[in-house]
Structures are given as structure tokens and as C-alpha cells.
């Protein structure tokens, strides 16, 4: 199988090169690893960029299958925007296969969107990756917290302005307008969740500490024993006991985790399970960054009622 893949990849890359020649050359071609970063790059870049995401919104962003089609996307990119914090470690394999000098480590067309983010849950002792923990350098799910958008869009703006310095003022204006809209929405979201301050929820995958903390909510436990590691029966028994003891009424699920298990845990504990959008486009009605937040805040507020 591996022997057959090499010529196939070469052929696909050659086709990719031809396609570049035929494409309109005036737009900046940006590739992001996740749909959250795609949405935020589109608001900063506006009409000047063409953005493609390697992962789809409903996919588990920790674990993407590296396919030649992803390498072709990166091969054509002027700008590559990564989540960082080892969420999208698979992208390194894609980048190697793409052989695009614009986006190799240290190149101006490469952006780590996590630069300057205050990272939560940084391990105090060395985490052994062989144990399977998928958050070895801290929690990488900062993009679902709207309070992180100013920092993320600043990093994106920096990258865009490096590859197209003549458009810097346009990017700055786009970003300022977006952050204004986000501020208005933030007031609305804070008001919706205000009555539930201090409220506790249980999650399936540990991806909500930034989001929950922003709105004064508490993640009391997770179904996965450690991120990426399925629970033992003992862990589930303890979790259900905790939920009963602390009257935790909500289990937050993501579309790509084991929803049957989350629903069973919720049922045993007398709670309800709700699905939140783990990324832009993960669920119907979550196709922009602000729509995703609207959906998540409203769904959570309703469940906590
Ligand atoms: Zn995770």
C-alpha cells in the first residue's frame, strides 16, 4: 500500500501545481488546521483571502487522517495558521508532504494562533505521551472561548500582514469591526449565563475550561479519564456518584465523542446530555464564529435552567 502511495502523491502534487497556475493569483491563499481558525481568518482577511480548513468542524481535531488532498491544500498556501499546543500535531506530517517553503517552521507564512495565550492545565510534571494523553502541553481548546478572539485575531493579522504588508490597514479595520461585533455579542452571552454563575457541568472530552471559566461556570469532571483516554468502569461509577452528590444536571457532549456513553452517564446520574459545537460548522446553525458561540451559550443556558 505504501509503495503505491508515493507515485500517487507525486501525481496529485503535480496536478496541484498546475491548478495554481490557472487560479486567480490576486487572493492570499490561507490554510488553517481548524474551522474556528478559518472563520477568524476570514473575518480579518475579508475579500483579500481565500481560506481553507484541513479539518472539518465535526471532526475530532486531535486525530485527523493525513491524506494527499490535505498536502495539496498546504502546497498551494501563502499562509498556514495552526492551533498549536499539540492539538494539530498531525499537520506537521501534512506540511512535510506539502514541501512548501512558505509555511515551514520559521517561515513568514506560518502562524501559531496560540502565541500569547494564557494556557490552562499546563502539566506540572512531565506527561508521558505513550499513556495517550492528547493534552500533553496544556489544554489546547482555547478557540471556543470568545475572550480569546482578540489574541487569536492579532496573531492572524500578524501573519497576513507579513505576506501582504500593503493590505495591513484593511486587515486592521476588518479586525476592529469584528471585535466590535464580538463585544456586543459578549454582553448578550454574559447576560444569558449570568443566572447560572458557579454552576457545574460534566463533559465528555475536556475541551471547555476556557469557555466555562469565561462565563463563571465550572467543569466538575469528565467522562474521559484523561483527554483521549476512554474511562474505566471505576471512573464512571465515581463520576456518577459525584454528579449525584453535587446535583450536577448537565453533561456536555461533542459530536465526535461517544455520545451513547455520555447519554448513559447522564441518565444514571439524573442529568441531561447536550451537544455543543466543538468548532465552527460542527452543528447546524454554527457556520460563523459568532453563530457558534450563540448556539453554545443558548444551548447551555437552556440545559442549566
Ligand atoms: Zn482535547
mmCIF file of C-alpha atoms and ligand atoms in Angstrom:
data_model
loop_
_atom_site.group_PDB
_atom_site.id
_atom_site.type_symbol
_atom_site.label_atom_id
_atom_site.label_comp_id
_atom_site.label_asym_id
_atom_site.label_seq_id
_atom_site.Cartn_x
_atom_site.Cartn_y
_atom_site.Cartn_z
ATOM 1 C CA UNK A 1 0.000 0.000 0.000
ATOM 2 C CA UNK A 2 2.791 2.376 0.986
ATOM 3 C CA UNK A 3 4.640 1.645 -2.288
ATOM 4 C CA UNK A 4 1.541 2.545 -4.274
ATOM 5 C CA UNK A 5 1.006 5.794 -2.380
ATOM 6 C CA UNK A 6 4.292 7.512 -3.299
ATOM 7 C CA UNK A 7 3.695 7.903 -7.056
ATOM 8 C CA UNK A 8 0.082 8.748 -6.315
ATOM 9 C CA UNK A 9 1.105 11.607 -4.025
ATOM 10 C CA UNK A 10 3.646 12.865 -6.599
ATOM 11 C CA UNK A 11 0.973 12.856 -9.278
ATOM 12 C CA UNK A 12 -1.512 14.669 -7.047
ATOM 13 C CA UNK A 13 1.072 17.298 -6.133
ATOM 14 C CA UNK A 14 1.909 17.803 -9.810
ATOM 15 C CA UNK A 15 -1.784 18.327 -10.527
ATOM 16 C CA UNK A 16 -1.902 20.734 -7.604
ATOM 17 C CA UNK A 17 0.901 22.745 -9.167
ATOM 18 C CA UNK A 18 -0.941 23.010 -12.471
ATOM 19 C CA UNK A 19 -4.029 24.202 -10.659
ATOM 20 C CA UNK A 20 -2.035 27.023 -9.046
ATOM 21 C CA UNK A 21 -1.099 28.376 -12.470
ATOM 22 C CA UNK A 22 -4.730 28.500 -13.540
ATOM 23 C CA UNK A 23 -6.027 30.121 -10.350
ATOM 24 C CA UNK A 24 -6.580 33.827 -9.853
ATOM 25 C CA UNK A 25 -3.319 34.920 -8.291
ATOM 26 C CA UNK A 26 -4.594 38.032 -6.538
ATOM 27 C CA UNK A 27 -6.067 36.438 -3.394
ATOM 28 C CA UNK A 28 -3.955 35.357 -0.446
ATOM 29 C CA UNK A 29 -4.309 31.600 -0.075
ATOM 30 C CA UNK A 30 -4.590 30.731 3.603
ATOM 31 C CA UNK A 31 -4.948 27.258 5.071
ATOM 32 C CA UNK A 32 -5.954 26.662 8.676
ATOM 33 C CA UNK A 33 -5.996 23.406 10.598
ATOM 34 C CA UNK A 34 -9.426 24.026 12.153
ATOM 35 C CA UNK A 35 -12.672 25.706 11.134
ATOM 36 C CA UNK A 36 -12.507 28.146 14.089
ATOM 37 C CA UNK A 37 -9.246 29.493 12.701
ATOM 38 C CA UNK A 38 -10.737 29.534 9.186
ATOM 39 C CA UNK A 39 -13.682 31.636 10.385
ATOM 40 C CA UNK A 40 -11.404 34.060 12.248
ATOM 41 C CA UNK A 41 -9.003 34.330 9.288
ATOM 42 C CA UNK A 42 -11.944 35.151 7.020
ATOM 43 C CA UNK A 43 -13.105 37.996 9.257
ATOM 44 C CA UNK A 44 -9.614 39.536 9.339
ATOM 45 C CA UNK A 45 -8.717 38.873 5.708
ATOM 46 C CA UNK A 46 -12.119 39.702 4.214
ATOM 47 C CA UNK A 47 -12.228 39.678 0.402
ATOM 48 C CA UNK A 48 -8.460 39.556 0.180
ATOM 49 C CA UNK A 49 -8.161 35.955 1.333
ATOM 50 C CA UNK A 50 -9.294 32.544 0.270
ATOM 51 C CA UNK A 51 -9.306 30.270 3.323
ATOM 52 C CA UNK A 52 -9.498 26.507 3.520
ATOM 53 C CA UNK A 53 -9.550 24.368 6.668
ATOM 54 C CA UNK A 54 -7.848 20.984 6.829
ATOM 55 C CA UNK A 55 -10.225 19.577 9.476
ATOM 56 C CA UNK A 56 -13.994 19.740 9.150
ATOM 57 C CA UNK A 57 -15.923 21.210 12.066
ATOM 58 C CA UNK A 58 -17.421 17.920 13.192
ATOM 59 C CA UNK A 59 -14.117 16.005 13.164
ATOM 60 C CA UNK A 60 -12.002 15.191 16.186
ATOM 61 C CA UNK A 61 -9.264 17.809 15.737
ATOM 62 C CA UNK A 62 -6.758 15.738 17.715
ATOM 63 C CA UNK A 63 -6.785 12.889 15.318
ATOM 64 C CA UNK A 64 -7.037 13.686 11.633
ATOM 65 C CA UNK A 65 -6.140 11.182 8.957
ATOM 66 C CA UNK A 66 -3.329 12.614 6.833
ATOM 67 C CA UNK A 67 -4.390 12.340 3.197
ATOM 68 C CA UNK A 68 -2.740 13.573 -0.048
ATOM 69 C CA UNK A 69 -5.623 16.022 -0.559
ATOM 70 C CA UNK A 70 -4.552 17.856 2.626
ATOM 71 C CA UNK A 71 -0.960 18.083 1.355
ATOM 72 C CA UNK A 72 -2.175 19.639 -1.896
ATOM 73 C CA UNK A 73 -4.037 22.344 0.031
ATOM 74 C CA UNK A 74 -0.929 23.186 2.061
ATOM 75 C CA UNK A 75 1.332 23.057 -1.007
ATOM 76 C CA UNK A 76 -0.579 25.980 -2.539
ATOM 77 C CA UNK A 77 -0.771 28.054 0.660
ATOM 78 C CA UNK A 78 0.747 31.504 1.166
ATOM 79 C CA UNK A 79 -0.193 31.310 4.831
ATOM 80 C CA UNK A 80 -0.716 28.396 7.221
ATOM 81 C CA UNK A 81 -2.429 29.002 10.560
ATOM 82 C CA UNK A 82 -2.037 26.370 13.238
ATOM 83 C CA UNK A 83 -3.865 25.944 16.554
ATOM 84 C CA UNK A 84 -0.655 24.839 18.278
ATOM 85 C CA UNK A 85 -0.408 23.341 21.794
ATOM 86 C CA UNK A 86 -0.159 19.954 20.048
ATOM 87 C CA UNK A 87 -3.837 19.902 19.054
ATOM 88 C CA UNK A 88 -2.879 19.666 15.396
ATOM 89 C CA UNK A 89 0.387 17.720 15.597
ATOM 90 C CA UNK A 90 -0.794 15.749 12.545
ATOM 91 C CA UNK A 91 -0.349 18.930 10.496
ATOM 92 C CA UNK A 92 3.440 18.513 10.690
ATOM 93 C CA UNK A 93 3.144 15.355 8.573
ATOM 94 C CA UNK A 94 0.950 17.262 6.095
ATOM 95 C CA UNK A 95 3.474 20.127 5.954
ATOM 96 C CA UNK A 96 6.374 17.759 5.291
ATOM 97 C CA UNK A 97 4.428 16.130 2.472
ATOM 98 C CA UNK A 98 3.425 19.501 1.030
ATOM 99 C CA UNK A 99 7.037 20.661 0.636
ATOM 100 C CA UNK A 100 6.037 24.347 0.632
ATOM 101 C CA UNK A 101 8.819 26.720 1.803
ATOM 102 C CA UNK A 102 6.198 29.414 2.628
ATOM 103 C CA UNK A 103 4.969 27.501 5.663
ATOM 104 C CA UNK A 104 7.905 25.560 7.078
ATOM 105 C CA UNK A 105 8.901 26.322 10.704
ATOM 106 C CA UNK A 106 10.230 29.879 10.925
ATOM 107 C CA UNK A 107 8.814 30.954 7.545
ATOM 108 C CA UNK A 108 6.824 34.234 7.444
ATOM 109 C CA UNK A 109 3.739 32.413 6.156
ATOM 110 C CA UNK A 110 3.366 30.309 9.281
ATOM 111 C CA UNK A 111 1.225 31.378 12.232
ATOM 112 C CA UNK A 112 0.813 29.683 15.601
ATOM 113 C CA UNK A 113 -2.525 31.113 16.759
ATOM 114 C CA UNK A 114 -1.802 30.169 20.388
ATOM 115 C CA UNK A 115 1.049 32.703 20.724
ATOM 116 C CA UNK A 116 0.467 34.818 23.812
ATOM 117 C CA UNK A 117 -2.496 32.757 25.064
ATOM 118 C CA UNK A 118 -2.571 32.081 28.803
ATOM 119 C CA UNK A 119 -2.640 28.280 28.625
ATOM 120 C CA UNK A 120 -4.768 26.391 31.150
ATOM 121 C CA UNK A 121 -3.995 22.984 32.659
ATOM 122 C CA UNK A 122 -0.284 23.001 31.855
ATOM 123 C CA UNK A 123 1.010 19.753 33.395
ATOM 124 C CA UNK A 124 3.218 20.293 36.434
ATOM 125 C CA UNK A 125 5.017 17.017 35.842
ATOM 126 C CA UNK A 126 6.127 15.533 32.555
ATOM 127 C CA UNK A 127 3.232 13.850 30.724
ATOM 128 C CA UNK A 128 4.122 10.604 29.063
ATOM 129 C CA UNK A 129 2.591 10.645 25.595
ATOM 130 C CA UNK A 130 2.756 6.856 25.471
ATOM 131 C CA UNK A 131 -0.085 6.989 28.008
ATOM 132 C CA UNK A 132 -2.182 8.504 25.234
ATOM 133 C CA UNK A 133 -2.971 11.861 26.853
ATOM 134 C CA UNK A 134 -3.784 14.205 23.972
ATOM 135 C CA UNK A 135 -3.204 17.400 26.008
ATOM 136 C CA UNK A 136 0.494 16.949 26.860
ATOM 137 C CA UNK A 137 1.359 20.682 26.997
ATOM 138 C CA UNK A 138 -1.868 22.032 28.488
ATOM 139 C CA UNK A 139 -5.426 22.415 27.266
ATOM 140 C CA UNK A 140 -5.387 23.301 23.542
ATOM 141 C CA UNK A 141 -9.100 24.197 23.156
ATOM 142 C CA UNK A 142 -8.848 27.963 23.602
ATOM 143 C CA UNK A 143 -10.644 28.958 20.386
ATOM 144 C CA UNK A 144 -14.129 28.109 21.745
ATOM 145 C CA UNK A 145 -13.691 30.934 24.287
ATOM 146 C CA UNK A 146 -14.725 34.252 22.668
ATOM 147 C CA UNK A 147 -12.474 36.085 25.123
ATOM 148 C CA UNK A 148 -9.502 34.612 23.256
ATOM 149 C CA UNK A 149 -10.557 36.046 19.884
ATOM 150 C CA UNK A 150 -8.651 39.357 20.290
ATOM 151 C CA UNK A 151 -5.362 37.468 20.816
ATOM 152 C CA UNK A 152 -6.056 34.907 18.092
ATOM 153 C CA UNK A 153 -7.018 37.537 15.505
ATOM 154 C CA UNK A 154 -3.931 39.584 16.420
ATOM 155 C CA UNK A 155 -1.770 36.555 15.577
ATOM 156 C CA UNK A 156 -3.671 36.018 12.320
ATOM 157 C CA UNK A 157 -3.356 39.701 11.418
ATOM 158 C CA UNK A 158 0.392 39.486 12.026
ATOM 159 C CA UNK A 159 0.679 36.597 9.558
ATOM 160 C CA UNK A 160 -1.500 38.236 6.916
ATOM 161 C CA UNK A 161 0.461 41.464 7.176
ATOM 162 C CA UNK A 162 3.748 39.588 6.770
ATOM 163 C CA UNK A 163 2.666 38.013 3.475
ATOM 164 C CA UNK A 164 0.706 41.077 2.215
ATOM 165 C CA UNK A 165 2.081 44.184 4.025
ATOM 166 C CA UNK A 166 0.367 46.523 1.525
ATOM 167 C CA UNK A 167 -3.041 45.472 2.951
ATOM 168 C CA UNK A 168 -2.247 45.852 6.645
ATOM 169 C CA UNK A 169 -4.671 48.748 7.190
ATOM 170 C CA UNK A 170 -7.537 46.753 5.634
ATOM 171 C CA UNK A 171 -6.815 43.786 7.918
ATOM 172 C CA UNK A 172 -6.693 46.108 10.919
ATOM 173 C CA UNK A 173 -10.022 47.688 10.022
ATOM 174 C CA UNK A 174 -11.672 44.273 9.451
ATOM 175 C CA UNK A 175 -10.384 43.016 12.789
ATOM 176 C CA UNK A 176 -11.543 46.092 14.717
ATOM 177 C CA UNK A 177 -15.026 45.848 13.198
ATOM 178 C CA UNK A 178 -15.252 42.154 14.059
ATOM 179 C CA UNK A 179 -14.094 42.694 17.646
ATOM 180 C CA UNK A 180 -16.771 45.390 17.987
ATOM 181 C CA UNK A 181 -19.474 42.928 16.910
ATOM 182 C CA UNK A 182 -17.996 40.300 19.225
ATOM 183 C CA UNK A 183 -18.078 42.741 22.159
ATOM 184 C CA UNK A 184 -21.792 43.368 21.645
ATOM 185 C CA UNK A 185 -22.417 39.633 21.458
ATOM 186 C CA UNK A 186 -20.309 39.086 24.587
ATOM 187 C CA UNK A 187 -22.651 41.344 26.575
ATOM 188 C CA UNK A 188 -25.578 39.220 25.388
ATOM 189 C CA UNK A 189 -23.829 35.918 26.199
ATOM 190 C CA UNK A 190 -22.727 37.058 29.665
ATOM 191 C CA UNK A 191 -26.298 38.131 30.465
ATOM 192 C CA UNK A 192 -27.703 34.769 29.310
ATOM 193 C CA UNK A 193 -25.313 32.766 31.501
ATOM 194 C CA UNK A 194 -25.231 35.176 34.461
ATOM 195 C CA UNK A 195 -28.040 33.385 36.378
ATOM 196 C CA UNK A 196 -26.023 30.154 36.386
ATOM 197 C CA UNK A 197 -22.732 31.522 37.747
ATOM 198 C CA UNK A 198 -20.910 28.873 39.775
ATOM 199 C CA UNK A 199 -22.959 26.140 38.089
ATOM 200 C CA UNK A 200 -21.220 22.810 37.492
ATOM 201 C CA UNK A 201 -21.251 20.601 34.433
ATOM 202 C CA UNK A 202 -19.624 17.329 33.428
ATOM 203 C CA UNK A 203 -18.105 16.990 29.943
ATOM 204 C CA UNK A 204 -17.213 14.060 27.709
ATOM 205 C CA UNK A 205 -13.924 15.433 26.321
ATOM 206 C CA UNK A 206 -12.093 18.034 28.402
ATOM 207 C CA UNK A 207 -12.366 20.883 25.933
ATOM 208 C CA UNK A 208 -14.386 23.570 27.707
ATOM 209 C CA UNK A 209 -12.277 25.004 30.572
ATOM 210 C CA UNK A 210 -11.587 28.301 28.717
ATOM 211 C CA UNK A 211 -15.224 28.729 27.667
ATOM 212 C CA UNK A 212 -16.750 27.721 31.024
ATOM 213 C CA UNK A 213 -14.319 29.789 33.088
ATOM 214 C CA UNK A 214 -15.065 32.844 30.918
ATOM 215 C CA UNK A 215 -18.718 32.681 31.983
ATOM 216 C CA UNK A 216 -18.160 31.711 35.609
ATOM 217 C CA UNK A 217 -19.140 28.070 35.173
ATOM 218 C CA UNK A 218 -17.270 25.042 36.486
ATOM 219 C CA UNK A 219 -16.218 21.822 34.791
ATOM 220 C CA UNK A 220 -16.618 19.330 37.638
ATOM 221 C CA UNK A 221 -15.426 16.210 35.822
ATOM 222 C CA UNK A 222 -15.025 14.452 32.507
ATOM 223 C CA UNK A 223 -16.134 11.110 31.148
ATOM 224 C CA UNK A 224 -12.726 10.508 29.594
ATOM 225 C CA UNK A 225 -10.410 9.676 32.460
ATOM 226 C CA UNK A 226 -7.675 11.713 30.793
ATOM 227 C CA UNK A 227 -8.063 13.575 27.476
ATOM 228 C CA UNK A 228 -8.171 10.988 24.699
ATOM 229 C CA UNK A 229 -8.299 8.029 27.095
ATOM 230 C CA UNK A 230 -11.552 6.065 27.475
ATOM 231 C CA UNK A 231 -12.877 5.731 31.031
ATOM 232 C CA UNK A 232 -12.577 2.674 33.231
ATOM 233 C CA UNK A 233 -15.786 1.361 34.856
ATOM 234 C CA UNK A 234 -14.495 2.585 38.239
ATOM 235 C CA UNK A 235 -14.036 6.098 36.879
ATOM 236 C CA UNK A 236 -17.629 6.134 35.600
ATOM 237 C CA UNK A 237 -19.022 4.892 38.914
ATOM 238 C CA UNK A 238 -17.135 7.629 40.764
ATOM 239 C CA UNK A 239 -18.221 10.277 38.248
ATOM 240 C CA UNK A 240 -21.900 9.347 38.537
ATOM 241 C CA UNK A 241 -21.624 9.372 42.349
ATOM 242 C CA UNK A 242 -20.060 12.843 42.187
ATOM 243 C CA UNK A 243 -22.815 14.103 39.881
ATOM 244 C CA UNK A 244 -25.495 12.831 42.271
ATOM 245 C CA UNK A 245 -23.755 14.229 45.352
ATOM 246 C CA UNK A 246 -23.247 17.665 43.783
ATOM 247 C CA UNK A 247 -26.565 17.745 41.886
ATOM 248 C CA UNK A 248 -24.873 18.182 38.511
ATOM 249 C CA UNK A 249 -27.610 18.250 35.912
ATOM 250 C CA UNK A 250 -25.757 18.697 32.605
ATOM 251 C CA UNK A 251 -23.356 16.566 30.581
ATOM 252 C CA UNK A 252 -21.764 18.464 27.682
ATOM 253 C CA UNK A 253 -21.044 16.328 24.616
ATOM 254 C CA UNK A 254 -19.121 16.984 21.390
ATOM 255 C CA UNK A 255 -20.284 15.478 18.063
ATOM 256 C CA UNK A 256 -17.204 13.298 17.636
ATOM 257 C CA UNK A 257 -17.114 11.598 21.046
ATOM 258 C CA UNK A 258 -19.044 8.534 22.287
ATOM 259 C CA UNK A 259 -22.476 10.105 22.676
ATOM 260 C CA UNK A 260 -24.182 6.863 23.705
ATOM 261 C CA UNK A 261 -21.852 6.619 26.685
ATOM 262 C CA UNK A 262 -22.393 10.276 27.641
ATOM 263 C CA UNK A 263 -26.157 9.803 27.454
ATOM 264 C CA UNK A 264 -25.935 6.709 29.653
ATOM 265 C CA UNK A 265 -23.875 8.569 32.262
ATOM 266 C CA UNK A 266 -26.367 11.433 32.214
ATOM 267 C CA UNK A 267 -29.304 9.075 32.602
ATOM 268 C CA UNK A 268 -27.708 7.196 35.530
ATOM 269 C CA UNK A 269 -26.995 10.480 37.294
ATOM 270 C CA UNK A 270 -30.410 12.019 36.584
ATOM 271 C CA UNK A 271 -28.868 14.663 34.338
ATOM 272 C CA UNK A 272 -29.361 15.621 30.708
ATOM 273 C CA UNK A 273 -26.795 15.405 27.921
ATOM 274 C CA UNK A 274 -26.497 18.252 25.409
ATOM 275 C CA UNK A 275 -24.285 18.574 22.346
ATOM 276 C CA UNK A 276 -22.285 21.774 21.907
ATOM 277 C CA UNK A 277 -20.433 22.764 18.746
ATOM 278 C CA UNK A 278 -16.755 21.945 19.333
ATOM 279 C CA UNK A 279 -15.890 24.132 16.340
ATOM 280 C CA UNK A 280 -17.443 26.398 13.716
ATOM 281 C CA UNK A 281 -19.654 24.294 11.433
ATOM 282 C CA UNK A 282 -19.736 21.291 13.771
ATOM 283 C CA UNK A 283 -23.537 21.515 14.057
ATOM 284 C CA UNK A 284 -26.342 23.030 12.007
ATOM 285 C CA UNK A 285 -26.575 26.799 12.555
ATOM 286 C CA UNK A 286 -22.946 27.232 13.665
ATOM 287 C CA UNK A 287 -21.380 28.406 10.414
ATOM 288 C CA UNK A 288 -19.771 31.607 11.705
ATOM 289 C CA UNK A 289 -17.726 32.186 14.846
ATOM 290 C CA UNK A 290 -20.444 34.319 16.440
ATOM 291 C CA UNK A 291 -23.184 31.836 15.393
ATOM 292 C CA UNK A 292 -21.225 29.012 17.040
ATOM 293 C CA UNK A 293 -20.977 30.963 20.293
ATOM 294 C CA UNK A 294 -24.652 31.952 20.095
ATOM 295 C CA UNK A 295 -25.571 28.307 19.712
ATOM 296 C CA UNK A 296 -23.342 27.073 22.533
ATOM 297 C CA UNK A 297 -24.370 29.773 25.009
ATOM 298 C CA UNK A 298 -28.102 29.385 24.311
ATOM 299 C CA UNK A 299 -27.966 25.566 24.437
ATOM 300 C CA UNK A 300 -26.042 25.584 27.700
ATOM 301 C CA UNK A 301 -28.272 28.233 29.304
ATOM 302 C CA UNK A 302 -31.342 26.207 28.366
ATOM 303 C CA UNK A 303 -29.857 22.991 29.783
ATOM 304 C CA UNK A 304 -28.873 24.671 33.074
ATOM 305 C CA UNK A 305 -32.344 26.162 33.584
HETATM 306 ZN ZN1 LIG B 1 -8.722 17.832 23.502
#
